PDB file of C-alpha atoms in Angstrom:
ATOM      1  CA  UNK A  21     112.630  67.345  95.421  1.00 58.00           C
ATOM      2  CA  UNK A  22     109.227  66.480  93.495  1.00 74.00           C
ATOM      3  CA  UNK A  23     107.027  68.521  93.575  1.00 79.00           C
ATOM      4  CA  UNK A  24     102.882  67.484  94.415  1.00 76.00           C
ATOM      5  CA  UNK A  25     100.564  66.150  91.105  1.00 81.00           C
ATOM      6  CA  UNK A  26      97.906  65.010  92.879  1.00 81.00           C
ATOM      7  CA  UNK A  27      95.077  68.169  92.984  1.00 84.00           C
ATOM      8  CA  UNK A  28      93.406  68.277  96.137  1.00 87.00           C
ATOM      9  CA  UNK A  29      96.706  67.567  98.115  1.00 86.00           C
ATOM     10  CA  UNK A  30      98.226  70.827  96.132  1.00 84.00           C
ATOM     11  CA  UNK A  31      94.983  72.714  96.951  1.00 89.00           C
ATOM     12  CA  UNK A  32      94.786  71.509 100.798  1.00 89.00           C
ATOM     13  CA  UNK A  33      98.306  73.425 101.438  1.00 88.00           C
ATOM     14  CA  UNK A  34      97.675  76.535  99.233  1.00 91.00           C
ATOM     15  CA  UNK A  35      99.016  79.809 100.376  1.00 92.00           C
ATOM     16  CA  UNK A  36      99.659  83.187  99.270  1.00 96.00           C
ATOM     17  CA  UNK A  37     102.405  85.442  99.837  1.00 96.00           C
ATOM     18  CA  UNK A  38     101.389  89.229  98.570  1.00 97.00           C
ATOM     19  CA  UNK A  39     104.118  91.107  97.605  1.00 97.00           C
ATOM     20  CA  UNK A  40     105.048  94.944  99.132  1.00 96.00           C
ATOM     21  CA  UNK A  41     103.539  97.956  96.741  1.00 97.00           C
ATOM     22  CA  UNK A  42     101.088  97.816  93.775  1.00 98.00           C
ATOM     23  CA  UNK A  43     102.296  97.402  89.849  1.00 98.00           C
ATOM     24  CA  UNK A  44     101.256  98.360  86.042  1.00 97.00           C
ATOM     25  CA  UNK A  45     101.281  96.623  83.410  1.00 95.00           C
ATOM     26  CA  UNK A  46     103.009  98.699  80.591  1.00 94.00           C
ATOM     27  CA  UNK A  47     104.197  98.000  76.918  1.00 92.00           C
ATOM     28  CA  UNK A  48     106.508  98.657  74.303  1.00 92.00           C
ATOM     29  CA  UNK A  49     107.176  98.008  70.861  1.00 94.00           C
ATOM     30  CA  UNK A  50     111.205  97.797  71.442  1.00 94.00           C
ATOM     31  CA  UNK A  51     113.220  97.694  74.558  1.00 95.00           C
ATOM     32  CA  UNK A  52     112.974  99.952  76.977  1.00 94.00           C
ATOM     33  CA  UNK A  53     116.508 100.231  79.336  1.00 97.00           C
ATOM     34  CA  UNK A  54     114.475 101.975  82.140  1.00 96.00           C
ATOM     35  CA  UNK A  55     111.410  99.349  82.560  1.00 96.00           C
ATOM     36  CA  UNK A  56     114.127  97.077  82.133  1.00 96.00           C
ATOM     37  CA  UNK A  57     116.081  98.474  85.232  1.00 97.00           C
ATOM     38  CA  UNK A  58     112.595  98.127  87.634  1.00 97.00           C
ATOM     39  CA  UNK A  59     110.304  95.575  85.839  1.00 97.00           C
ATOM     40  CA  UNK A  60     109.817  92.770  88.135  1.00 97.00           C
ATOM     41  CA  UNK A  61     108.808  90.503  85.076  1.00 97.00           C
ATOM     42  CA  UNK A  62     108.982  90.869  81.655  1.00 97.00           C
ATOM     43  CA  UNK A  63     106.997  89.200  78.502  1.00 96.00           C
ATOM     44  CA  UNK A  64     108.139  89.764  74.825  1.00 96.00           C
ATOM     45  CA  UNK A  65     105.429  89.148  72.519  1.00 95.00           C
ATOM     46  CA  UNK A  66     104.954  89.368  68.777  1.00 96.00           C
ATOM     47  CA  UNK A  67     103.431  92.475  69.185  1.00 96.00           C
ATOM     48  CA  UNK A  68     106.206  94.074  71.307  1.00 95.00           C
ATOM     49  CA  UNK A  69     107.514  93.709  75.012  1.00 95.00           C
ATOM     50  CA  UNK A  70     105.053  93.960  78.156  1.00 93.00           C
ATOM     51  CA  UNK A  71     106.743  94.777  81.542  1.00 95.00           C
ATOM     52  CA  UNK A  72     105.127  94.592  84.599  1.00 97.00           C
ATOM     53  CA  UNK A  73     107.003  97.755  86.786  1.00 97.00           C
ATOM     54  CA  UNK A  74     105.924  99.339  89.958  1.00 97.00           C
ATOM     55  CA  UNK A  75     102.717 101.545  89.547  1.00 97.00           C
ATOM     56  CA  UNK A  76     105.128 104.604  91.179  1.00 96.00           C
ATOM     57  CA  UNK A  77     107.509 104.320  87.531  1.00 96.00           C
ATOM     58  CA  UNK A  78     104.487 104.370  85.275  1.00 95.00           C
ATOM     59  CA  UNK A  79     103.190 106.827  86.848  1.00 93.00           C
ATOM     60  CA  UNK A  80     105.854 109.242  86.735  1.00 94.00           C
ATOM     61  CA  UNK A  81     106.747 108.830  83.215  1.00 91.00           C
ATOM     62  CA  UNK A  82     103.206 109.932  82.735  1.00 86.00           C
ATOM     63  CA  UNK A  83     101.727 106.348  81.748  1.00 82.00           C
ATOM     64  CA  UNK A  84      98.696 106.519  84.232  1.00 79.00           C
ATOM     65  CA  UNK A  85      98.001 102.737  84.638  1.00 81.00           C
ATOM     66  CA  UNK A  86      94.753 101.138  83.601  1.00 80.00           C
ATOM     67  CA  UNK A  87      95.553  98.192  85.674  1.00 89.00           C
ATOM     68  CA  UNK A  88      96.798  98.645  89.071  1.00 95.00           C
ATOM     69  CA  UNK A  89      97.579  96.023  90.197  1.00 98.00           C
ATOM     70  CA  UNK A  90      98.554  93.382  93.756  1.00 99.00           C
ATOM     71  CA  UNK A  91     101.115  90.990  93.218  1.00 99.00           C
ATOM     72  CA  UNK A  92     100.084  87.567  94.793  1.00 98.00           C
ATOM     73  CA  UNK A  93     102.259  84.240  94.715  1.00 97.00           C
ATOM     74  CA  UNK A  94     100.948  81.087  95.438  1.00 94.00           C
ATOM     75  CA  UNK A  95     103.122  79.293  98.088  1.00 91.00           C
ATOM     76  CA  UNK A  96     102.282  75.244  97.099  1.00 86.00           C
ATOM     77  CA  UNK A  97     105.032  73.130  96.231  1.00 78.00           C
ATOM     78  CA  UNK A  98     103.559  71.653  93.284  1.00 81.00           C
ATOM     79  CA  UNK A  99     104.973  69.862  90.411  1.00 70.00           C
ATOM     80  CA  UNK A 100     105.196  71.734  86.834  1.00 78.00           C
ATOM     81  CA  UNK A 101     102.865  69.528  85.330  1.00 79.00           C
ATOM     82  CA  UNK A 102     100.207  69.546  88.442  1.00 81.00           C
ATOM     83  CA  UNK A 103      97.029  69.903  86.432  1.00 81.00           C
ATOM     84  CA  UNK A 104      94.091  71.852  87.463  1.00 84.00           C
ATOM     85  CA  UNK A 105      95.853  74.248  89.771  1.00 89.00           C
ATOM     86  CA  UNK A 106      95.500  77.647  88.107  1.00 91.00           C
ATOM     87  CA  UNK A 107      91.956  76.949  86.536  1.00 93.00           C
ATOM     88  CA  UNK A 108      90.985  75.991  89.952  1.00 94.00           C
ATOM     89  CA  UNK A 109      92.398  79.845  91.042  1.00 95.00           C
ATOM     90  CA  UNK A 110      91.299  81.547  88.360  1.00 96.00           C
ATOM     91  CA  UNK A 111      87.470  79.602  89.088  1.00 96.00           C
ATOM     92  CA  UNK A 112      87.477  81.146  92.763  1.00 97.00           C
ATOM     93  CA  UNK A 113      88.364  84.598  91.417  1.00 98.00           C
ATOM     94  CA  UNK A 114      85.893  84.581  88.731  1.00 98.00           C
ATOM     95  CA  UNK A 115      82.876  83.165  90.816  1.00 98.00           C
ATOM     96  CA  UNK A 116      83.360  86.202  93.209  1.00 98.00           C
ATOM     97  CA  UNK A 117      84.197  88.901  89.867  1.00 98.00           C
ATOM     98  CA  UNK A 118      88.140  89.577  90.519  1.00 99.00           C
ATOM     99  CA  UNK A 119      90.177  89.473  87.749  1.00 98.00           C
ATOM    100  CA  UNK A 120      93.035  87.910  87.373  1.00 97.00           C
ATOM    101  CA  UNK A 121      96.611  87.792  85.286  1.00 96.00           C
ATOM    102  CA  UNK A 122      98.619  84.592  85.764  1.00 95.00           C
ATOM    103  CA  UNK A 123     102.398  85.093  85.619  1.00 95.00           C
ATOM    104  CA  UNK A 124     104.058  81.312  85.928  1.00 90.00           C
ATOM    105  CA  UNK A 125     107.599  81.209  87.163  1.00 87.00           C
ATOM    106  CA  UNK A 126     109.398  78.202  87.733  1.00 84.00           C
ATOM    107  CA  UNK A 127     109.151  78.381  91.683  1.00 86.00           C
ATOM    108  CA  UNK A 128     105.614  79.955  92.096  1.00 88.00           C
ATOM    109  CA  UNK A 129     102.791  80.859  89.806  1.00 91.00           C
ATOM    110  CA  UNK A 130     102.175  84.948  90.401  1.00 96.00           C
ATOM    111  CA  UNK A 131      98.486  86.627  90.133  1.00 98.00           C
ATOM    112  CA  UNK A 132      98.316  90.079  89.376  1.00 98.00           C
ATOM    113  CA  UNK A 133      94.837  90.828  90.377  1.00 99.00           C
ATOM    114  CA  UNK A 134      92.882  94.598  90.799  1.00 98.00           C
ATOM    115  CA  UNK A 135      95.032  96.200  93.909  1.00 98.00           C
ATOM    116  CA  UNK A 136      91.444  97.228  95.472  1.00 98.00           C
ATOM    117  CA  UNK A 137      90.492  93.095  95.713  1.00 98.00           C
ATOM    118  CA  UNK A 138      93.602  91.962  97.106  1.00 98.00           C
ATOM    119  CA  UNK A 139      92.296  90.689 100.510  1.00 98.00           C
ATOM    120  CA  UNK A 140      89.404  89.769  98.734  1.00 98.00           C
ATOM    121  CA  UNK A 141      91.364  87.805  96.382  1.00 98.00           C
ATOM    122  CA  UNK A 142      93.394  86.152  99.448  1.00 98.00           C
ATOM    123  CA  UNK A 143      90.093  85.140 101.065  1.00 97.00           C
ATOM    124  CA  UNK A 144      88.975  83.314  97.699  1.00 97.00           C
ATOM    125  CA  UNK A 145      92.197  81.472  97.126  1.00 96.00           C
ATOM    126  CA  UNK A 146      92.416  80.354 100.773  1.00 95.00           C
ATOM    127  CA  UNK A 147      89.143  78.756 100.844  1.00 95.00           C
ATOM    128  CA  UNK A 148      90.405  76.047  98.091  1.00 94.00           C
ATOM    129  CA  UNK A 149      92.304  74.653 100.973  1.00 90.00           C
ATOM    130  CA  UNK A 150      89.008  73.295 102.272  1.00 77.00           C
ATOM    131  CA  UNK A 151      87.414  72.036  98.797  1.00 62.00           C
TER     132      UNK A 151
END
């Protein structure tokens, strides 16, 4: 199945699931077997390996998080190369001040956004279905 190209038909059936708990963003310079065990996605880098793990494991191994963060998925079947879709997100978010981290699986593109904004952030990203 195809998925959608064509912008405003993409943005008029927008959704967003919100996944259960809050998360951290956390990093290492080598693997790490326990992030590895809970981290719910994982980035190497030059610079070493980010993991983003529930905010309860950085917590207890003492890594208070800077970020804590909701974990939002946008529920659009669009194509892979749909342009505009995440700068149109990311615009709504940053006209109303929430930050936002964009995580882009094959399926659904994730936001990680500030845990205290998350219905905030919901509100702003359901509004593009009516733009």
């Amino acid at each position: 199945m195809t998925g959608e190209t064509h912008l405003p038909n993409i943005l008029a059936s927008l959704d967003v699931d919100v996944r259960h708990g809050t998360y951290a963003v956390i990093s290492r310079r080598t693997p790490d077997a326990a992030a590895d065990a809970v981290a719910e996605a994982r980035i190497t880098e030059a610079e070493g390996i980010t993991y983003v793990v529930p905010e309860s494991f950085a917590r207890a191994r003492a890594e208070p998080p800077g970020f804590v963060a909701a974990w939002l998925s946008l529920r659009v079947h669009s194509a892979l190369n749909a342009v505009g879709v995440t700068a149109a997100v990311a615009g709504v978010l940053a006209e109303r001040g929430i930050a936002c981290n964009v995580l882009a699986g094959h399926f659904h593109d994730h936001l990680l956004v500030p845990a205290e904004r998350r219905d905030d952030a919901i509100a702003a990203i359901r509004s593009l279905r009516g733009s």
